XYZ file of C-alpha atoms in Angstrom:
675
model
C -0.071 -0.034 -0.076
C 1.081 3.452 -0.765
C 0.181 6.602 1.394
C -0.267 10.020 0.191
C 1.259 12.344 2.660
C -0.032 15.903 3.118
C 2.055 18.809 4.525
C 1.385 18.930 8.218
C 2.745 22.293 8.795
C -0.701 23.709 9.118
C -1.368 21.558 12.098
C -0.642 24.263 14.370
C -3.808 26.024 13.109
C -5.700 22.722 13.782
C -6.194 21.960 10.051
C -6.411 18.157 9.347
C -4.531 16.901 6.409
C -5.973 13.880 4.454
C -4.063 10.704 4.629
C -4.915 7.871 2.037
C -3.413 4.497 1.516
C -3.715 2.740 -1.843
C -4.139 -1.174 -2.137
C -4.258 -2.921 -5.526
C -6.583 -5.411 -4.220
C -10.222 -4.785 -4.028
C -12.920 -5.809 -1.961
C -12.148 -7.311 1.378
C -8.546 -7.348 0.555
C -8.323 -3.444 -0.004
C -7.573 -1.067 2.920
C -9.765 -1.643 5.751
C -8.394 0.293 8.673
C -5.773 2.691 9.870
C -3.822 2.722 13.224
C -1.887 5.881 14.482
C 0.875 5.522 17.000
C -0.243 6.722 20.333
C 0.534 10.409 21.139
C -0.868 12.956 23.382
C -1.734 15.488 20.589
C -3.104 13.681 17.411
C -5.827 11.289 16.647
C -6.576 9.608 13.287
C -10.233 9.770 12.073
C -11.317 7.433 9.059
C -13.621 9.012 6.676
C -15.475 7.183 3.791
C -16.092 8.975 0.576
C -19.414 8.735 -1.649
C -17.628 6.280 -3.785
C -17.089 4.080 -0.847
C -13.401 4.804 -0.512
C -11.936 5.355 2.907
C -9.355 7.874 3.847
C -7.956 9.228 7.118
C -7.717 12.516 8.809
C -5.024 13.382 11.272
C -6.911 15.450 13.870
C -5.197 17.655 16.520
C -6.629 16.555 19.726
C -4.551 18.687 22.176
C -2.866 22.101 21.771
C 0.550 21.925 20.671
C 3.276 23.955 22.505
C 6.391 24.639 20.424
C 8.234 25.845 23.491
C 7.800 22.277 24.831
C 8.339 20.254 21.769
C 9.302 21.767 18.395
C 8.596 18.532 16.374
C 7.382 14.860 16.578
C 7.189 11.793 14.425
C 4.029 9.699 14.260
C 3.666 6.193 12.750
C 0.566 5.470 10.813
C -0.240 1.886 9.687
C -2.829 0.974 7.142
C -4.354 -2.750 7.347
C -6.235 -4.572 4.662
C -8.907 -7.109 5.126
C -7.251 -9.994 3.258
C -5.780 -13.192 4.687
C -3.099 -13.079 5.395
C -3.579 -9.541 6.353
C -1.273 -7.082 4.861
C -0.334 -3.566 6.181
C 1.615 -0.417 5.165
C 3.208 2.200 7.296
C 4.128 5.702 6.980
C 6.105 8.071 9.294
C 4.389 11.447 9.736
C 6.948 14.118 10.630
C 5.137 16.893 12.562
C 7.020 20.279 12.976
C 5.345 22.675 15.295
C 5.434 26.302 14.079
C 5.784 29.083 16.654
C 2.843 31.263 17.595
C 3.090 34.308 19.742
C 1.594 32.610 22.748
C 4.222 33.791 25.313
C 4.507 37.241 26.847
C 7.801 38.440 27.926
C 8.740 37.529 31.477
C 10.896 39.864 33.793
C 13.734 38.326 35.641
C 12.372 40.113 38.807
C 8.992 41.266 39.646
C 10.291 44.253 41.608
C 13.633 45.855 40.930
C 15.276 47.933 43.615
C 18.276 50.335 43.116
C 20.052 52.862 45.164
C 21.217 56.077 43.723
C 23.342 58.934 45.433
C 21.928 62.366 44.908
C 23.713 64.744 42.751
C 24.811 61.921 40.560
C 25.973 63.137 37.196
C 23.912 62.696 34.139
C 23.848 59.271 32.109
C 24.756 57.466 35.381
C 23.311 54.011 35.133
C 20.753 53.272 37.777
C 19.658 49.736 37.038
C 19.082 47.363 33.994
C 15.873 45.438 33.770
C 15.696 42.200 31.851
C 12.713 40.209 30.416
C 12.619 36.973 28.231
C 10.222 35.600 25.764
C 9.811 31.848 24.960
C 8.735 32.726 21.502
C 11.077 32.894 18.618
C 11.609 35.374 15.932
C 9.485 38.410 15.803
C 7.423 36.981 18.688
C 10.455 36.725 20.805
C 11.898 40.330 20.097
C 11.452 42.323 23.436
C 11.391 46.129 23.745
C 11.192 48.044 26.986
C 9.418 51.327 27.954
C 7.946 53.056 30.915
C 4.283 52.071 31.485
C 3.512 54.023 34.621
C 5.842 56.932 35.601
C 5.324 60.504 37.179
C 6.327 63.614 35.370
C 8.983 64.323 37.841
C 10.550 60.732 37.381
C 10.195 61.093 33.529
C 12.508 64.259 33.995
C 15.033 62.555 35.987
C 15.312 58.955 34.288
C 15.458 57.459 30.904
C 15.014 53.900 29.755
C 16.931 52.084 26.974
C 14.409 50.358 24.814
C 16.842 47.717 23.679
C 18.826 47.081 26.769
C 16.271 47.970 29.423
C 18.960 50.124 31.088
C 17.610 52.971 33.316
C 20.129 55.998 33.634
C 20.054 59.573 35.033
C 18.848 62.351 32.832
C 18.065 65.105 35.588
C 19.412 66.482 38.693
C 18.795 64.122 41.605
C 18.102 65.836 44.797
C 17.397 63.859 48.078
C 15.682 66.774 49.536
C 13.119 66.846 46.669
C 12.570 63.087 46.565
C 14.090 60.247 48.499
C 12.327 57.479 46.563
C 11.067 56.983 42.990
C 8.814 54.107 41.802
C 8.535 53.452 38.087
C 6.858 50.675 36.055
C 8.688 49.130 33.020
C 6.804 47.245 30.448
C 8.464 44.554 28.209
C 6.610 44.065 24.938
C 7.247 41.413 22.214
C 6.817 41.861 18.515
C 3.078 41.291 18.372
C 2.023 43.134 21.380
C 2.206 40.704 24.243
C 3.829 42.445 27.317
C 4.491 42.302 30.924
C 5.321 44.821 33.620
C 7.835 45.189 36.393
C 8.198 47.624 39.188
C 11.465 49.582 39.687
C 12.038 51.174 43.024
C 14.966 53.817 43.073
C 16.075 54.946 46.592
C 18.079 58.139 46.680
C 20.820 58.137 49.230
C 21.443 61.514 50.945
C 24.739 63.378 50.526
C 25.670 66.409 52.742
C 25.037 68.944 50.164
C 22.822 71.329 52.138
C 24.288 73.870 54.696
C 22.089 74.752 57.620
C 19.568 77.583 56.999
C 19.134 79.994 60.062
C 15.688 81.697 60.361
C 14.944 84.670 62.550
C 11.465 83.931 63.992
C 11.150 86.941 66.220
C 13.646 89.705 67.264
C 12.997 92.498 69.618
C 14.664 95.465 68.194
C 15.542 97.848 69.422
C 16.307 96.660 72.900
C 16.036 99.067 75.914
C 19.377 99.626 77.473
C 17.932 98.827 80.902
C 16.936 95.278 80.105
C 17.912 92.799 82.894
C 20.407 89.963 82.181
C 18.511 86.986 80.982
C 15.977 88.778 78.933
C 14.889 86.934 75.684
C 15.415 89.240 72.790
C 14.924 86.853 69.782
C 14.097 83.316 68.677
C 16.346 81.452 66.096
C 15.338 78.406 64.138
C 17.900 76.310 62.256
C 16.861 73.879 59.634
C 19.018 71.449 57.548
C 17.387 69.586 54.525
C 19.774 66.717 54.792
C 19.021 63.606 56.783
C 20.381 61.736 59.736
C 23.796 63.131 60.881
C 23.945 65.421 57.924
C 20.995 67.353 59.558
C 22.299 67.307 63.107
C 23.206 71.060 63.671
C 25.238 72.939 66.337
C 24.448 76.679 66.577
C 26.592 79.312 68.356
C 27.508 83.015 68.362
C 30.693 84.978 68.634
C 32.167 85.702 72.083
C 32.636 89.082 73.826
C 29.030 90.325 73.353
C 26.472 90.331 76.048
C 24.250 87.782 74.436
C 24.143 83.944 74.195
C 22.010 81.272 72.598
C 19.981 79.028 74.786
C 18.589 75.805 73.095
C 14.830 75.474 73.246
C 12.794 72.945 71.407
C 14.154 70.995 68.474
C 16.192 73.278 66.254
C 15.021 76.329 68.201
C 17.215 78.739 70.123
C 16.590 81.594 72.252
C 18.779 84.673 71.926
C 19.087 86.273 75.507
C 21.133 88.902 77.130
C 23.799 88.088 79.568
C 24.927 91.548 80.875
C 23.823 95.224 81.343
C 23.588 97.194 78.102
C 24.782 100.713 77.783
C 23.782 102.504 74.575
C 26.346 105.209 75.361
C 29.055 102.713 75.222
C 27.757 100.442 72.345
C 24.660 101.584 70.543
C 24.444 98.695 67.985
C 25.445 94.974 68.082
C 26.120 93.033 64.874
C 25.538 89.511 66.152
C 26.874 86.763 63.843
C 24.936 83.377 64.431
C 26.798 80.321 62.996
C 25.428 76.866 62.380
C 27.410 73.729 61.553
C 26.060 70.223 60.686
C 27.623 66.754 61.448
C 27.995 65.856 57.814
C 31.316 64.688 56.145
C 32.630 67.029 55.451
C 30.633 69.333 57.518
C 28.755 72.368 56.197
C 28.104 75.638 57.825
C 26.321 78.863 57.502
C 25.994 82.120 59.328
C 23.535 84.968 59.626
C 23.812 88.507 60.909
C 21.478 89.895 63.348
C 21.432 93.860 63.750
C 20.381 94.753 67.189
C 20.019 98.337 68.168
C 20.038 99.444 71.884
C 17.160 101.881 72.696
C 18.072 104.882 74.725
C 16.804 105.677 78.228
C 17.326 108.874 80.045
C 20.166 107.539 82.371
C 22.819 110.300 81.936
C 22.632 113.841 83.117
C 24.147 116.601 81.047
C 27.898 117.037 81.906
C 29.572 120.492 81.468
C 32.782 120.435 79.471
C 34.400 122.364 82.335
C 34.086 122.247 86.046
C 33.685 125.978 86.211
C 33.669 128.860 83.734
C 35.126 132.326 83.930
C 33.777 135.324 81.963
C 35.701 138.574 81.734
C 33.967 141.686 80.609
C 34.934 145.369 80.766
C 32.796 147.663 82.496
C 30.467 150.017 80.562
C 29.654 147.171 78.367
C 26.491 147.187 76.080
C 23.459 145.400 77.218
C 23.156 142.189 75.358
C 26.854 141.686 74.734
C 28.029 138.021 74.924
C 29.931 137.268 78.214
C 30.907 133.623 77.526
C 29.301 130.340 76.538
C 28.807 127.179 78.555
C 28.463 123.885 76.972
C 27.164 120.475 78.262
C 27.111 117.223 76.602
C 24.540 114.555 77.137
C 25.437 111.162 75.766
C 21.712 109.972 75.633
C 19.836 110.135 72.258
C 17.325 112.527 70.837
C 15.276 114.235 73.387
C 17.028 112.461 76.211
C 20.208 114.111 74.944
C 18.748 117.493 74.221
C 20.230 120.044 76.534
C 18.342 123.284 77.817
C 20.206 125.902 79.666
C 18.748 128.141 82.412
C 19.891 130.358 85.156
C 19.224 129.254 88.798
C 17.701 131.709 90.949
C 19.885 133.856 92.913
C 20.874 137.387 93.824
C 23.671 139.679 92.967
C 24.023 142.731 95.228
C 20.503 142.259 96.343
C 19.110 142.157 92.892
C 17.892 138.964 90.940
C 20.586 137.455 88.988
C 18.231 137.560 85.950
C 18.586 141.370 86.061
C 22.204 141.032 85.422
C 22.744 138.181 82.875
C 20.616 135.771 80.741
C 21.339 132.579 78.964
C 20.243 131.331 75.732
C 18.391 128.157 76.394
C 19.561 126.328 73.284
C 23.182 127.374 72.831
C 24.346 128.057 76.351
C 25.528 131.656 75.475
C 25.421 133.959 78.443
C 24.661 137.637 77.782
C 24.832 140.772 79.770
C 21.368 142.174 80.486
C 22.705 145.504 81.749
C 25.806 147.553 81.674
C 28.255 146.683 84.541
C 30.185 149.340 86.641
C 33.530 148.138 87.983
C 33.227 150.691 90.758
C 30.040 149.277 92.091
C 31.107 145.615 92.126
C 34.105 143.786 90.486
C 32.839 140.220 90.146
C 29.889 137.963 90.798
C 28.855 134.364 90.375
C 25.834 132.753 88.782
C 24.658 129.255 88.628
C 23.744 127.753 85.252
C 21.765 124.567 84.982
C 21.731 122.213 81.962
C 18.668 120.076 81.864
C 17.850 117.371 79.313
C 14.472 116.702 77.724
C 13.970 113.222 79.142
C 11.291 111.883 81.226
C 12.034 112.350 84.144
C 14.604 115.058 83.103
C 18.096 114.997 84.575
C 20.135 118.157 85.226
C 23.533 119.325 86.426
C 24.762 122.710 87.421
C 27.933 124.748 86.966
C 29.335 128.046 88.379
C 30.135 130.912 85.963
C 32.252 133.700 87.615
C 31.961 137.029 86.028
C 34.893 139.258 86.390
C 34.443 142.971 85.531
C 37.613 144.665 84.328
C 38.228 148.353 84.910
C 37.820 150.949 82.060
C 39.342 154.362 82.562
C 35.934 156.028 82.851
C 36.643 158.006 86.012
C 38.589 161.256 86.000
C 40.822 161.900 89.015
C 39.019 163.779 91.765
C 41.115 166.269 93.806
C 40.254 166.159 97.395
C 42.660 168.870 98.451
C 42.714 171.725 97.627
C 38.961 171.857 97.294
C 37.423 172.465 93.856
C 37.249 175.997 92.958
C 34.024 177.654 93.697
C 33.527 175.570 97.088
C 35.970 177.395 99.192
C 38.924 179.805 99.021
C 42.029 177.933 100.130
C 45.374 179.546 100.709
C 48.629 178.211 101.987
C 51.147 180.396 103.900
C 54.852 179.986 102.904
C 57.423 181.277 105.364
C 59.937 183.693 103.832
C 62.657 181.622 105.383
C 61.706 178.544 103.692
C 64.750 176.865 102.043
C 64.918 174.921 98.829
C 63.262 171.317 99.021
C 60.911 172.461 101.903
C 57.385 171.088 101.732
C 54.773 173.761 101.511
C 51.763 171.930 100.565
C 50.386 168.712 99.050
C 47.723 168.037 96.349
C 45.630 165.129 97.333
C 43.664 163.297 94.557
C 41.896 159.957 94.229
C 40.682 158.009 91.177
C 37.673 155.665 91.314
C 39.311 153.476 88.744
C 41.746 150.669 89.636
C 44.986 149.481 88.409
C 46.937 151.642 86.079
C 43.810 153.633 85.329
C 44.156 154.863 88.997
C 47.909 155.587 88.846
C 48.112 159.288 89.272
C 50.727 161.823 88.237
C 50.928 165.454 89.290
C 52.163 168.300 87.177
C 52.355 172.087 87.536
C 50.851 173.462 84.332
C 51.069 177.121 85.296
C 52.608 178.977 88.083
C 53.335 182.661 88.929
C 57.065 181.844 89.274
C 57.898 178.732 87.215
C 61.215 178.138 89.032
C 60.101 178.555 92.507
C 58.009 175.463 93.292
C 57.915 171.900 91.990
C 55.498 169.147 92.554
C 56.197 165.396 93.235
C 54.998 163.471 90.120
C 53.714 160.685 92.178
C 53.271 162.230 95.589
C 51.628 165.547 94.888
C 53.866 167.263 97.338
C 54.663 170.856 96.562
C 58.149 171.913 97.478
C 60.325 174.897 97.082
C 63.060 174.452 94.564
C 65.151 177.108 95.983
C 65.452 179.440 98.855
C 62.865 182.250 98.825
C 64.179 185.615 98.242
C 62.820 189.055 98.790
C 62.372 189.626 95.242
C 59.742 186.742 94.952
C 56.224 187.816 94.578
C 54.179 187.420 97.802
C 51.156 185.860 95.958
C 52.003 182.639 94.192
C 49.306 180.912 92.131
C 49.930 177.278 90.884
C 47.635 175.549 88.535
C 48.144 171.753 89.115
C 47.119 169.026 86.767
C 46.455 165.494 87.923
C 46.448 162.769 85.320
C 45.722 159.005 85.536
C 47.509 156.339 83.563
C 44.529 155.091 81.563
C 44.082 154.904 77.967
C 43.006 157.469 77.066
C 44.286 159.450 79.960
C 41.773 161.625 82.004
C 42.908 164.582 84.052
C 41.573 167.227 86.442
C 43.121 170.530 87.518
C 43.168 172.576 90.678
C 44.486 175.976 91.698
C 46.768 176.288 94.793
C 47.362 179.893 96.222
C 50.473 180.404 98.195
C 51.334 183.447 100.234
C 55.027 184.089 101.022
C 54.793 185.713 104.436
C 55.579 185.132 108.044
C 52.251 186.626 109.277
C 48.992 187.796 108.119
C 49.774 191.374 109.164
C 52.174 191.368 106.162
C 49.349 190.518 103.832
C 47.224 193.613 103.266
C 45.917 192.535 99.987
C 44.502 189.211 101.192
C 40.913 190.380 100.641
C 41.922 191.611 97.167
C 43.336 188.225 96.310
C 40.383 186.500 97.474
C 38.142 188.658 95.339
C 40.359 188.235 92.300
C 40.947 184.540 92.529
C 37.477 183.283 93.711
C 35.317 185.892 92.177
C 33.119 185.435 95.366
C 30.373 187.686 96.511
C 31.597 187.055 100.078
C 34.258 189.845 99.931
C 32.712 192.106 102.528
C 32.124 189.132 104.845
C 35.720 188.046 104.563
C 36.990 191.595 105.589
C 34.784 191.714 108.515
C 35.852 188.230 109.435
C 39.581 189.042 109.178
C 39.130 191.953 111.430
C 37.098 190.240 114.018
C 39.660 187.514 114.403
C 42.897 189.687 114.226
C 43.240 189.340 117.861
C 42.994 185.711 117.768
C 45.571 185.475 115.116
C 48.031 187.474 116.930
C 47.716 185.008 119.711
C 47.888 182.262 117.297
C 50.896 183.598 115.682
C 52.796 183.437 118.921
C 51.901 179.906 119.192
C 52.975 179.208 115.727
C 56.397 180.723 116.342
C 56.795 178.434 119.400
C 55.932 175.485 117.427
C 58.198 176.627 114.786
C 61.243 176.679 116.815
C 60.453 173.399 118.424
C 60.064 171.828 115.161
C 63.231 173.191 113.469
C 61.470 175.728 111.445
C 59.107 173.615 109.660
C 56.962 175.506 107.071
C 53.714 177.014 108.105
C 50.587 176.662 105.877
C 47.517 179.005 105.641
C 44.425 177.350 104.306
C 40.728 177.561 104.318
C 38.540 175.805 106.670
C 37.277 173.585 103.882
C 40.579 171.761 103.986
C 38.739 169.503 106.500
C 37.457 167.917 103.389
C 33.732 167.571 104.014
C 32.331 164.294 103.323
C 30.536 165.816 100.190
C 34.002 165.765 98.604
C 34.619 162.174 99.328
C 33.646 159.964 96.435
C 32.580 156.313 97.321
C 34.654 153.252 97.193
C 38.129 154.953 96.811
C 41.053 152.908 97.821
C 44.606 153.527 98.196
C 46.734 152.497 95.133
C 50.121 151.490 96.291
C 53.032 153.236 94.521
C 50.727 155.731 92.588
C 50.972 158.603 95.071
C 47.280 158.703 95.634
C 46.743 159.490 99.375
C 50.298 158.313 100.163
C 52.743 160.425 102.146
C 54.958 160.356 105.123
C 53.474 163.612 106.372
C 50.849 164.364 108.808
C 48.732 167.501 108.419
C 47.361 169.096 111.686
C 44.481 171.453 110.913
C 43.463 174.354 113.040
C 40.484 176.694 112.172
C 39.264 179.821 113.796
C 35.752 179.949 114.732
C 33.407 181.318 111.922
C 36.469 182.044 109.611
C 36.722 180.876 106.071
C 39.924 182.798 105.061
C 42.269 182.959 107.974
C 43.115 179.302 108.882
C 46.676 178.066 109.378
C 48.144 174.639 108.888
C 51.522 173.261 109.940
C 53.293 170.119 108.626
C 54.544 167.632 111.053
C 56.358 164.459 110.427
C 54.393 161.201 110.416
C 55.768 157.722 109.666
C 52.894 155.418 110.273
C 51.534 153.226 107.492
C 48.919 154.369 105.046
C 45.469 154.266 106.456
C 42.837 151.835 105.041
C 40.709 153.270 102.334
C 37.424 152.990 104.255
C 38.921 154.830 107.227
C 40.587 157.508 105.062
C 37.876 158.269 102.578
C 34.481 157.131 103.993
C 34.583 159.082 107.292
C 33.247 162.367 108.138
C 35.536 165.061 109.688
C 34.458 164.090 113.073
C 35.190 160.352 112.161
C 38.740 161.302 111.183
C 39.305 162.724 114.817
C 37.901 159.500 116.386
C 40.078 157.266 114.051
C 43.342 158.978 114.618
C 43.000 160.402 118.132
C 43.790 163.856 119.170
C 46.435 165.316 116.964
C 46.301 168.558 118.988
C 44.691 169.409 122.177
C 43.430 172.702 120.828
C 39.558 172.979 121.043
C 39.664 174.881 117.740
C 39.978 171.828 115.659
C 37.039 171.785 113.401
C 38.130 169.357 110.610
C 41.027 166.986 110.440
C 43.494 165.541 107.927
C 45.024 163.604 110.800
C 47.509 160.864 110.052
C 46.458 160.923 106.315
C 49.021 158.971 104.159
C 48.929 159.661 100.512
């Protein structure tokens, strides 16, 4: 028998080929049955045609799996019905063709990878791998991301051929510490499988600590007590584990410190007393360092201002001030300026000046000086007179504008300097028009004899009161001279018979000021031993004084003539006892009435004012104004005090110096007067 073998390649599609055996015999002796070798996949089915011929079909009974068995050989036997029975065999070679019945299979269901942050681009992360049992196109696998976030898509890429995942973006642990992506493996005809890839990012110490100021008290009052919290600091580090362990500190030598609070929080507290006048601002540098390797650190500056409180009084630049001003100053003129400094700020340091209440010579101090409240400039309110007072003191207060205000005081001494504003005042001889004054000069007077003395004072002081005496006019210029500084009038030569009996001297008294001031007086001298030799005394009085008392003087001279004769005898006796000292005739006004005495005169040493080694004893006749005699006696005591010399009445002079003469006729006194 012969078999017709059909191609079995289509068996994979369950199509049954026809198998037919040919037998030359007919009838019962032809092919009667077929027998197929036992196998798990195929069965042989016999079919009969309409013509009565039998054929067989190889029927797939169980699905083939090329991945298990790619090919098989089956033995088919055809048997006839003859006797003996004959058979024929044929080997059926079955080749199983591939079908895409297997999806790709990953080597791991979940892939895990570890990646350090800040890894450079194109750094391999992990490679996924899948296999497909199919062959050819059915077994060709490609890879792609099936499920992935937008962030992950920016950071990672997948190689479709190799399945390698690599870095394509900046990896930052602080932005993401873990990434999950799904990778799909797909074969040529669309079968696929999926695997999960977990990428863990490991931290690198790439973040320095960050310092945040949560609250700061600024400015800080300078009187805060130590331990006061002035700020809260928070420190954050985005790294993890040891990389985020932070230590915080500030620089030394400042009155502040950091005190740890809750996690990553610190309190900035004061540690000492603050003083804005010493340090007004603090620039505090806060530093933080983590425990990473290598450690990273950062710093932040905090500017703290110290608020002022009124804790400092104004302080004057000098302990005391002295002002010098010339008398006769203009009201409103500047005397001096005081200045006080207050180290406090703004209104606490704004200084206002004022005068403390007080009195100067019984008058309010404000009537003498004023002070500018803003500048401290002291002005004179009035014009000062050196002859009234020479100095005074005022108290100036400097007060700040704080609350409560603080103040301090300083003493300002005002010294008034003298100006030559007073002319010399002649005390003796009395000014013209007040009295008629005549000196009697003995004819026997020798050269250098003291015949009289001009007494003058000056209310000024210092060189302004240094007086000098000059004879500006005289009847006989060569007969008399005057001491420049003493005012003593002496004879320059012996008196001769040819000299005029009546001598008139005009004396000028000048001070030493700039410009110099002066005064003049007239001195009348009679060269005679007694009044009997002066018949023209009345005429001289009329000529020199131009007085209306001419007739009265004549009557007075006659009425006292008897007294004068007696008095002449006494004079002669005194003359011989005192070695012929000169005799002087003068008016009763030589007693220098108190009206002639200016106030506050003082002796000026060395100037000749009220200074002499001579004592003048005055004798007056009762009721007489023209017939008075004066004798010069030696006196060597010290100069009298100004208040006793110049501020006394004639009677006071007697009390002060005692009885210079026992005569009851003494009516006025220049006793013990040193010039």
